[in-house]
Short mmCIF file of C-alpha atoms and ligand atoms in Angstrom, two decimals:
data_model
loop_
_atom_site.label_atom_id
_atom_site.label_comp_id
_atom_site.label_asym_id
_atom_site.label_seq_id
_atom_site.Cartn_x
_atom_site.Cartn_y
_atom_site.Cartn_z
CA MET M 1 -4.46 99.83 121.23
CA ASP M 2 -4.26 103.58 121.89
CA ILE M 3 -4.73 105.47 118.66
CA ASN M 4 -2.19 108.11 119.73
CA GLU M 5 0.53 105.59 120.24
CA PRO M 6 3.18 106.37 117.61
CA ASN M 7 3.24 102.95 115.95
CA ALA M 8 -0.49 102.25 116.13
CA LEU M 9 -2.25 100.68 113.19
CA LEU M 10 -5.30 102.38 111.68
CA PRO M 11 -8.69 101.00 112.70
CA THR M 12 -10.49 99.04 109.98
CA PRO M 13 -13.84 100.61 109.06
CA LEU M 14 -16.80 98.26 109.08
CA GLY M 15 -20.21 98.50 107.49
CA CYS M 16 -21.04 99.89 104.09
CA LEU M 17 -18.42 100.95 101.64
CA GLU M 18 -19.21 104.63 101.54
CA VAL M 19 -16.78 107.53 101.64
CA LEU M 20 -17.96 110.46 103.75
CA SER M 21 -18.09 113.99 102.37
CA ASN M 22 -18.02 115.89 105.62
CA ILE M 23 -14.88 115.34 107.57
CA SER M 24 -13.99 118.14 109.94
CA ASN M 25 -12.06 121.01 108.42
CA SER M 26 -9.34 120.75 111.01
CA SER M 27 -8.38 117.26 109.94
CA LEU M 28 -8.77 117.82 106.19
CA ILE M 29 -5.53 117.56 104.23
CA ARG M 30 -4.86 117.90 100.51
CA PHE M 31 -4.04 114.39 99.38
CA SER M 32 -4.33 110.76 100.53
CA LEU M 33 -2.67 107.99 98.54
CA ILE M 34 -3.71 104.38 99.16
CA LEU M 35 -1.31 101.49 98.60
CA PRO M 36 -3.21 98.19 98.64
CA THR M 37 -0.84 95.35 99.46
CA TYR M 38 -0.84 91.61 99.52
CA ASN M 39 2.55 89.94 99.96
CA GLU M 40 4.53 93.00 98.96
CA GLY M 41 7.14 92.56 101.67
CA MET M 42 9.92 92.78 99.11
CA ASN M 43 8.65 96.10 97.72
CA ILE M 44 7.11 97.97 100.61
CA GLN M 45 10.17 99.73 101.94
CA LYS M 46 11.35 100.92 98.53
CA VAL M 47 7.95 102.13 97.39
CA ILE M 48 7.34 104.10 100.60
CA ALA M 49 10.77 105.72 100.35
CA VAL M 50 10.30 106.72 96.70
CA LEU M 51 6.77 108.07 97.20
CA THR M 52 7.73 110.00 100.32
CA GLU M 53 10.60 111.73 98.57
CA LEU M 54 8.41 112.63 95.62
CA LEU M 55 5.43 113.92 97.62
CA ASP M 56 7.58 115.76 100.18
CA GLY M 57 8.72 117.79 97.17
CA ILE M 58 5.26 118.99 96.08
CA LEU M 59 3.05 118.66 99.15
CA PRO M 60 5.21 118.84 102.28
CA GLU M 61 3.14 117.63 105.26
CA ALA M 62 -0.09 118.00 103.31
CA TYR M 63 -0.42 114.39 102.23
CA GLU M 64 -0.64 110.91 103.73
CA LEU M 65 0.32 107.46 102.49
CA ILE M 66 -2.02 104.70 103.62
CA VAL M 67 -0.98 101.07 103.27
CA VAL M 68 -3.98 98.73 103.37
CA ASP M 69 -2.76 95.19 103.82
CA ASP M 70 -4.97 92.11 103.81
CA ASP M 71 -3.11 90.32 106.57
CA SER M 72 -0.45 89.11 104.12
CA PRO M 73 1.25 85.81 104.98
CA ASP M 74 4.60 87.56 104.39
CA GLN M 75 3.57 90.14 107.03
CA THR M 76 3.75 93.16 104.76
CA TRP M 77 1.72 95.07 107.37
CA LYS M 78 4.34 94.43 110.00
CA LEU M 79 7.16 95.58 107.75
CA ALA M 80 5.14 98.71 106.94
CA GLN M 81 4.44 99.28 110.62
CA ALA M 82 8.16 99.16 111.32
CA LEU M 83 8.58 102.10 108.90
CA LEU M 84 6.16 104.34 110.82
CA PRO M 85 8.77 106.09 113.02
CA ASP M 86 10.78 107.13 109.96
CA TYR M 87 7.85 108.27 107.83
CA PRO M 88 5.51 110.70 109.59
CA GLN M 89 3.12 110.80 106.61
CA LEU M 90 2.69 107.02 106.59
CA GLN M 91 -0.23 105.08 108.10
CA VAL M 92 -0.93 101.36 108.04
CA MET M 93 -4.13 99.33 108.14
CA ARG M 94 -4.20 95.56 108.63
CA ARG M 95 -7.46 94.02 107.46
CA VAL M 96 -8.35 90.64 108.81
CA ALA M 97 -12.08 90.23 108.33
CA GLU M 98 -12.33 91.36 104.70
CA LYS M 99 -10.28 90.64 101.58
CA GLY M 100 -9.89 91.92 98.03
CA LEU M 101 -8.19 94.73 96.18
CA SER M 102 -11.16 97.03 95.47
CA THR M 103 -12.58 96.95 98.97
CA ALA M 104 -9.09 97.51 100.39
CA VAL M 105 -8.86 100.74 98.41
CA ILE M 106 -12.27 101.92 99.61
CA ARG M 107 -11.51 101.08 103.24
CA GLY M 108 -8.39 103.18 102.83
CA TRP M 109 -10.36 106.09 101.39
CA GLN M 110 -12.81 105.82 104.28
CA VAL M 111 -10.15 106.60 106.87
CA ALA M 112 -8.34 109.05 104.58
CA ARG M 113 -8.39 112.77 105.34
CA GLY M 114 -7.51 114.02 101.88
CA GLU M 115 -9.65 116.27 99.72
CA ILE M 116 -8.13 114.39 96.81
CA LEU M 117 -7.90 110.60 97.04
CA GLY M 118 -5.55 108.39 95.06
CA VAL M 119 -4.44 104.82 94.57
CA ILE M 120 -1.22 103.24 93.33
CA ASP M 121 0.06 99.64 93.20
CA ALA M 122 2.71 98.92 95.82
CA ASP M 123 4.89 96.80 93.53
CA LEU M 124 6.52 99.72 91.64
CA GLN M 125 4.84 98.72 88.37
CA HIS M 126 3.23 102.16 88.39
CA PRO M 127 6.01 104.73 87.86
CA PRO M 128 5.81 107.11 90.87
CA GLU M 129 6.76 110.27 88.94
CA VAL M 130 3.46 110.03 87.03
CA LEU M 131 1.87 111.23 90.29
CA LEU M 132 3.16 114.70 89.46
CA SER M 133 1.24 114.83 86.17
CA LEU M 134 -1.87 113.36 87.80
CA TRP M 135 -1.67 115.97 90.54
CA GLN M 136 -1.31 118.70 87.92
CA GLN M 137 -4.49 117.53 86.20
CA MET M 138 -6.38 117.63 89.50
CA GLN M 139 -5.09 121.14 90.14
CA ARG M 140 -6.45 122.21 86.77
CA GLY M 141 -9.87 121.10 88.00
CA ALA M 142 -10.27 117.51 86.84
CA ASP M 143 -12.62 115.35 88.93
CA LEU M 144 -10.65 112.25 88.02
CA ALA M 145 -7.11 111.87 86.65
CA VAL M 146 -6.22 108.40 85.41
CA ALA M 147 -2.79 107.02 84.54
CA SER M 148 -3.45 105.18 81.28
CA ARG M 149 -1.48 102.64 79.29
CA ASN M 150 -3.46 103.62 76.23
CA ALA M 151 -3.07 107.40 76.30
CA ASP M 152 -0.24 109.35 74.60
CA GLY M 153 3.10 108.18 75.94
CA GLY M 154 1.55 105.09 77.51
CA GLY M 155 2.16 101.39 76.98
CA VAL M 156 3.21 98.09 78.45
CA SER M 157 6.77 96.84 78.64
CA GLU M 158 7.23 93.19 77.76
CA TRP M 159 3.78 91.78 77.35
CA SER M 160 3.15 88.66 75.27
CA LEU M 161 0.65 88.78 72.43
CA ILE M 162 -1.81 86.65 74.40
CA ARG M 163 -1.68 88.94 77.41
CA ARG M 164 -2.30 92.01 75.25
CA PHE M 165 -5.16 90.20 73.55
CA LEU M 166 -6.77 89.24 76.88
CA SER M 167 -6.45 92.77 78.16
CA ARG M 168 -8.07 94.26 75.04
CA GLY M 169 -10.73 91.55 75.02
CA ALA M 170 -11.70 92.44 78.56
CA GLN M 171 -11.98 96.07 77.54
CA MET M 172 -14.19 95.21 74.53
CA LEU M 173 -16.46 93.16 76.75
CA GLY M 174 -16.75 96.08 79.12
CA LEU M 175 -17.63 98.33 76.21
CA LEU M 176 -20.45 95.98 75.24
CA ILE M 177 -21.94 95.59 78.71
CA LEU M 178 -21.27 99.02 80.17
CA PRO M 179 -20.67 101.44 77.26
CA GLU M 180 -21.56 104.62 79.13
CA VAL M 181 -18.80 103.95 81.65
CA ILE M 182 -16.09 102.10 79.72
CA SER M 183 -16.14 104.45 76.74
CA ARG M 184 -15.10 107.32 78.99
CA LEU M 185 -11.77 105.64 79.80
CA SER M 186 -8.96 104.60 77.46
CA ASP M 187 -7.64 102.27 80.20
CA PRO M 188 -10.60 101.22 82.36
CA MET M 189 -8.44 98.57 84.05
CA SER M 190 -6.11 101.14 85.54
CA GLY M 191 -5.51 100.96 89.26
CA TYR M 192 -3.48 104.18 89.26
CA PHE M 193 -5.54 107.36 89.58
CA MET M 194 -6.70 110.32 91.65
CA ILE M 195 -10.26 111.42 92.34
CA ARG M 196 -11.91 114.29 94.09
CA ARG M 197 -13.52 113.14 97.36
CA SER M 198 -16.69 115.04 96.48
CA ALA M 199 -17.09 113.00 93.27
CA ILE M 200 -17.76 109.75 95.14
CA ALA M 201 -18.79 110.99 98.57
CA ASN M 202 -21.94 109.46 100.06
CA ARG M 203 -22.38 107.00 97.20
CA ARG M 204 -22.69 103.42 98.26
CA LEU M 205 -19.95 101.42 96.53
CA SER M 206 -20.16 97.71 95.96
CA PRO M 207 -17.28 96.40 93.84
CA VAL M 208 -16.35 92.81 93.04
CA GLY M 209 -12.69 92.00 92.48
CA TYR M 210 -9.97 94.22 91.08
CA LYS M 211 -11.48 97.02 89.07
CA ILE M 212 -12.01 99.88 91.48
CA LEU M 213 -11.84 102.55 88.76
CA ILE M 214 -14.88 101.17 86.92
CA GLU M 215 -16.81 101.10 90.19
CA ALA M 216 -15.95 104.72 90.96
CA VAL M 217 -16.86 106.02 87.51
CA ALA M 218 -20.14 104.06 87.40
CA ARG M 219 -21.34 105.28 90.79
CA GLY M 220 -19.76 108.73 91.15
CA ARG M 221 -20.07 112.09 89.37
CA PHE M 222 -17.25 112.94 87.01
CA PRO M 223 -17.92 115.79 84.61
CA TRP M 224 -14.20 116.15 83.90
CA ILE M 225 -12.01 113.07 83.41
CA SER M 226 -8.37 113.56 82.47
CA GLU M 227 -5.75 110.99 81.43
CA VAL M 228 -1.97 110.78 81.63
CA GLY M 229 0.00 108.19 79.63
CA TYR M 230 2.33 105.83 81.50
CA VAL M 231 4.29 102.68 80.76
CA PHE M 232 3.31 99.73 82.94
CA GLN M 233 6.62 98.46 84.34
CA GLU M 234 7.58 94.85 84.81
CA ARG M 235 7.50 93.51 88.33
CA ARG M 236 10.94 93.28 89.87
CA ALA M 237 10.03 91.58 93.12
CA GLY M 238 7.15 89.51 94.46
CA GLU M 239 4.43 88.20 92.18
CA SER M 240 1.13 89.23 90.61
CA LYS M 241 -2.05 88.05 92.32
CA VAL M 242 -4.05 87.89 89.09
CA THR M 243 -5.57 84.50 88.25
CA TRP M 244 -8.57 83.36 86.18
CA LYS M 245 -10.70 84.27 89.17
CA GLN M 246 -10.18 87.96 88.44
CA TYR M 247 -11.68 87.50 84.97
CA VAL M 248 -14.80 85.88 86.41
CA GLU M 249 -15.11 88.62 89.02
CA TYR M 250 -14.66 91.25 86.34
CA ILE M 251 -17.68 89.96 84.41
CA GLN M 252 -19.69 89.67 87.62
CA HIS M 253 -18.79 93.26 88.42
CA LEU M 254 -19.81 94.52 84.97
CA LEU M 255 -23.19 92.81 85.25
CA ARG M 256 -23.81 94.18 88.73
CA LEU M 257 -23.13 97.71 87.50
CA ARG M 258 -25.29 97.15 84.42
CA LEU M 259 -28.20 96.29 86.67
CA PHE M 260 -27.49 99.29 88.89
CA LEU M 261 -27.33 101.73 85.97
CA SER M 262 -30.43 100.21 84.33
CA ALA M 263 -32.55 100.16 87.48
CA ARG M 264 -34.57 103.23 86.54
CA PHE M 265 -35.16 101.98 83.04
CA ILE M 266 -36.34 98.60 84.32
CA GLN M 267 -38.72 100.35 86.75
CA PHE M 268 -39.98 102.54 83.91
CA CYS M 269 -40.70 99.44 81.78
CA LEU M 270 -42.57 97.74 84.62
CA VAL M 271 -44.69 100.84 85.11
CA GLY M 272 -45.37 100.91 81.36
CA PHE M 273 -46.49 97.30 81.61
CA SER M 274 -48.93 98.16 84.39
CA GLY M 275 -50.33 100.85 82.09
CA VAL M 276 -51.32 98.22 79.54
CA PHE M 277 -53.65 96.65 82.10
CA VAL M 278 -55.18 99.99 83.06
CA ASP M 279 -55.76 100.79 79.39
CA MET M 280 -57.30 97.36 78.67
CA GLY M 281 -59.44 97.42 81.80
CA PHE M 282 -60.97 100.80 81.08
CA LEU M 283 -61.44 100.01 77.42
CA TYR M 284 -63.51 97.04 78.56
CA LEU M 285 -65.48 99.01 81.16
CA LEU M 286 -66.25 101.86 78.79
CA SER M 287 -66.81 100.23 75.43
CA ASP M 288 -67.88 96.65 75.97
CA PRO M 289 -71.51 95.87 74.97
CA THR M 290 -72.02 94.19 78.35
CA THR M 291 -70.89 97.29 80.28
CA LEU M 292 -71.18 100.99 79.29
CA HIS M 293 -71.09 100.40 75.55
CA LEU M 294 -69.66 103.84 74.68
CA PRO M 295 -68.21 104.50 71.21
CA LEU M 296 -64.82 102.85 70.70
CA THR M 297 -62.68 105.91 69.88
CA ARG M 298 -63.98 107.92 72.80
CA SER M 299 -63.46 104.94 75.13
CA LYS M 300 -59.94 104.40 73.88
CA ILE M 301 -58.96 108.04 74.37
CA ILE M 302 -60.23 108.00 77.96
CA ALA M 303 -58.60 104.62 78.67
CA ALA M 304 -55.27 105.78 77.23
CA GLU M 305 -55.34 108.99 79.25
CA LEU M 306 -56.09 107.06 82.43
CA ALA M 307 -53.18 104.74 81.67
CA ILE M 308 -50.91 107.75 81.20
CA ILE M 309 -52.01 109.14 84.57
CA ASN M 310 -51.46 105.73 86.17
CA ASN M 311 -47.96 105.56 84.70
CA PHE M 312 -47.21 109.10 85.73
CA LEU M 313 -48.13 108.49 89.35
CA TRP M 314 -46.05 105.32 89.61
CA ASN M 315 -43.10 106.98 87.94
CA ASP M 316 -43.42 110.07 90.08
CA PHE M 317 -43.51 108.12 93.33
CA TRP M 318 -41.27 105.20 92.42
CA THR M 319 -39.10 105.32 89.26
CA PHE M 320 -38.13 108.96 89.78
CA GLY M 321 -39.28 109.21 93.40
CA ASP M 322 -35.92 110.45 94.65
CA ILE M 323 -36.05 113.34 92.18
CA SER M 324 -39.74 114.22 92.72
CA ARG M 325 -39.05 114.59 96.41
CA ARG M 326 -36.52 117.27 95.55
CA GLN M 327 -39.15 119.13 93.46
CA PRO M 328 -42.05 119.27 95.92
CA GLY M 329 -45.44 120.98 95.56
CA LYS M 330 -48.65 120.47 93.58
CA ARG M 331 -47.66 122.97 90.90
CA GLN M 332 -44.40 121.15 90.19
CA ARG M 333 -46.19 117.82 90.04
CA LEU M 334 -48.77 119.19 87.62
CA LYS M 335 -45.98 120.54 85.44
CA ARG M 336 -44.34 117.11 85.36
CA LEU M 337 -47.67 115.48 84.53
CA ILE M 338 -48.28 117.82 81.58
CA LYS M 339 -44.79 117.23 80.21
CA PHE M 340 -45.15 113.48 80.71
CA ASN M 341 -48.44 113.58 78.83
CA LEU M 342 -47.01 115.53 75.88
CA ILE M 343 -43.95 113.30 75.60
CA CYS M 344 -46.09 110.15 75.70
CA LEU M 345 -48.44 111.56 73.05
CA ALA M 346 -45.45 112.38 70.84
CA GLY M 347 -44.30 108.81 71.51
CA LEU M 348 -47.64 107.50 70.30
CA THR M 349 -47.28 109.43 67.04
CA ILE M 350 -43.77 108.07 66.57
CA ASN M 351 -45.10 104.60 67.31
CA VAL M 352 -47.58 104.87 64.44
CA VAL M 353 -44.93 106.26 62.06
CA ILE M 354 -42.42 103.48 62.83
CA LEU M 355 -45.10 100.81 62.58
CA ASN M 356 -46.05 102.11 59.13
CA LEU M 357 -42.45 102.35 57.98
CA LEU M 358 -41.58 98.82 59.07
CA PHE M 359 -44.82 97.26 57.83
CA ASN M 360 -45.55 99.19 54.62
CA VAL M 361 -42.06 100.14 53.45
CA LEU M 362 -39.85 97.31 54.73
CA GLY M 363 -42.54 94.63 54.57
CA LEU M 364 -41.96 93.31 58.10
CA ASN M 365 -44.53 91.14 59.88
CA ARG M 366 -47.00 93.54 61.52
CA TYR M 367 -46.65 92.18 65.07
CA LEU M 368 -42.88 92.11 64.89
CA ALA M 369 -43.03 95.65 63.50
CA ASN M 370 -45.29 96.71 66.37
CA LEU M 371 -42.95 95.11 68.94
CA ILE M 372 -39.97 96.99 67.53
CA ALA M 373 -41.98 100.21 67.48
CA ILE M 374 -43.02 99.73 71.11
CA ALA M 375 -39.42 99.03 72.18
CA LEU M 376 -38.10 102.13 70.42
CA VAL M 377 -40.85 104.34 71.79
CA THR M 378 -40.23 103.03 75.31
CA VAL M 379 -36.63 104.20 75.01
CA TRP M 380 -37.86 107.54 73.61
CA ASN M 381 -40.37 107.96 76.42
CA PHE M 382 -37.84 107.05 79.07
CA TRP M 383 -35.11 109.33 77.79
CA PHE M 384 -37.23 112.43 77.21
CA ASN M 385 -39.14 112.07 80.44
CA LEU M 386 -35.87 111.59 82.29
CA LYS M 387 -34.39 114.72 80.76
CA LEU M 388 -37.48 116.96 80.47
CA SER M 389 -40.17 115.90 82.92
CA TRP M 390 -37.96 114.96 85.87
CA ARG M 391 -34.97 116.86 84.51
CA VAL M 392 -32.21 114.47 85.48
CA THR M 393 -28.95 115.87 84.20
CA ASP M 394 -26.65 113.17 85.45
CA VAL M 395 -27.83 109.66 84.54
CA GLY M 396 -25.74 108.13 87.30
CA ASN M 397 -27.85 110.08 89.73
N1 LIG F 401 -5.07 94.70 100.11
C1 LIG F 401 -4.98 93.95 99.02
N2 LIG F 401 -5.82 92.87 98.90
N3 LIG F 401 -4.12 94.27 98.05
C2 LIG F 401 -4.07 93.49 96.94
C3 LIG F 401 -4.89 92.35 96.78
C4 LIG F 401 -5.81 92.04 97.81
O1 LIG F 401 -6.57 91.08 97.75
N4 LIG F 401 -4.60 91.79 95.57
C5 LIG F 401 -3.62 92.55 95.04
N5 LIG F 401 -3.29 93.56 95.86
C6 LIG F 401 -2.29 94.61 95.64
C7 LIG F 401 -0.94 94.12 95.25
O2 LIG F 401 -0.14 93.86 96.38
C8 LIG F 401 -0.42 95.29 94.42
O3 LIG F 401 0.10 96.32 95.22
C9 LIG F 401 -1.66 95.78 93.73
O4 LIG F 401 -2.75 95.39 94.55
C10 LIG F 401 -1.83 95.23 92.31
O5 LIG F 401 -1.87 93.83 92.34
P1 LIG F 401 -1.05 92.93 91.28
O6 LIG F 401 -1.37 91.51 91.59
O7 LIG F 401 0.37 93.36 91.24
O8 LIG F 401 -1.81 93.30 89.96
P2 LIG F 401 -1.26 93.37 88.45
O9 LIG F 401 0.03 94.09 88.41
O10 LIG F 401 -1.30 92.06 87.81
O11 LIG F 401 -2.51 94.15 87.83
C11 LIG F 401 -2.66 95.48 87.83
O12 LIG F 401 -3.00 95.75 86.49
C12 LIG F 401 -3.40 97.02 86.20
C13 LIG F 401 -2.73 97.54 84.96
O13 LIG F 401 -3.19 98.76 84.70
C14 LIG F 401 -3.83 95.97 88.72
O14 LIG F 401 -3.37 96.02 90.02
C15 LIG F 401 -4.17 97.37 88.38
O15 LIG F 401 -4.19 98.16 89.56
C16 LIG F 401 -3.21 97.90 87.38
O16 LIG F 401 -3.42 99.20 87.04
MN1 LIG F 402 1.41 94.37 89.84
#
């Protein structure tokens, strides 16, 4: 179909779920709002009319509404397509090959031209006028503005006790598995928000299920997050698509993000483990009566230093390889090595102190005490090397 034809549908992007940063200046507009739909035939006309009136008021001709429909059996896409002649800011995508709420939103953002990207449910459960407050927050400089049921002025309308309990339970679980993300949001389940394109641009997204906001916050850069309270309205037409499956997917999603955010730490631990073998090997070569038979302390110091150098090299090329490549040159590498050395030596001192505290003061078993000391010092080593040696300021990086 010709793309310039007035009633043409948007093409469906394929490939990885990544929003581009550099779209040509001539096509850039201020705001793109995605409406994911599945069987919203009874709501689509009303929601488009209400949103158009509202946005025409604040952003005349500088916004677009993008309906992303997953080939709904009720033909929501077709009903939306029929609205195209009357709503010049409206565009419609019909997805056939792919399904799911989160990916629908990302596919919409991928074709969007807005500098600011947003999402809203198409069933009118998200009060449209809240868009004005969200927009205001973005204009003040926020990187993300979230409509929240748990912020001032927010709430739910007629929810049963069990539904409230399930919703809070899901949030608690998120807090346990993914604290650094979930604790930044009073309503991490929200599907009503605006983000700056630059905050998620060129990051590969890989969500499971419904919770697109958690995905964005875990993988993007958001120094400034702002919230606006809203009351989640009852559905007046159509029905919710939430089943037990969404709960399973939610947990799957949390675990996937946990692994993603812990990847560096896991690499760092593996490198540390390799260092144990280097240390042991050289201790044997240097001090064993059948080999060089050097004094024990001297051998241990050399073996430990070699292990530190081994760990440094692996971390510099692998664990923090992406960052090292941005700080090239021998001088820079030497600087990182010296810092790494000092931090690890400080870690060794802390190791001895903790071991003594746990063993002598608290009376713990010495091997258990040593294990705890090693675990704590690994975290110390990781954190300070991350922040000082490789100078990562944004952990999501
Ligand atoms: N394209 C597409 N594909 N859209 C979908 C799909 C899908 O598989 N599943 C649901 N949608 C659309 C719906 O048509 C609706 O516009 C929106 O996504 C939300 O779906 P609902 O099924 O109405 O969800 P809900 O009201 O129970 O749950 C909402 O709860 C949160 C409360 O804060 C979620 O949608 C969140 O977005 C919302 O914020
Ligand atoms: Mn809904």
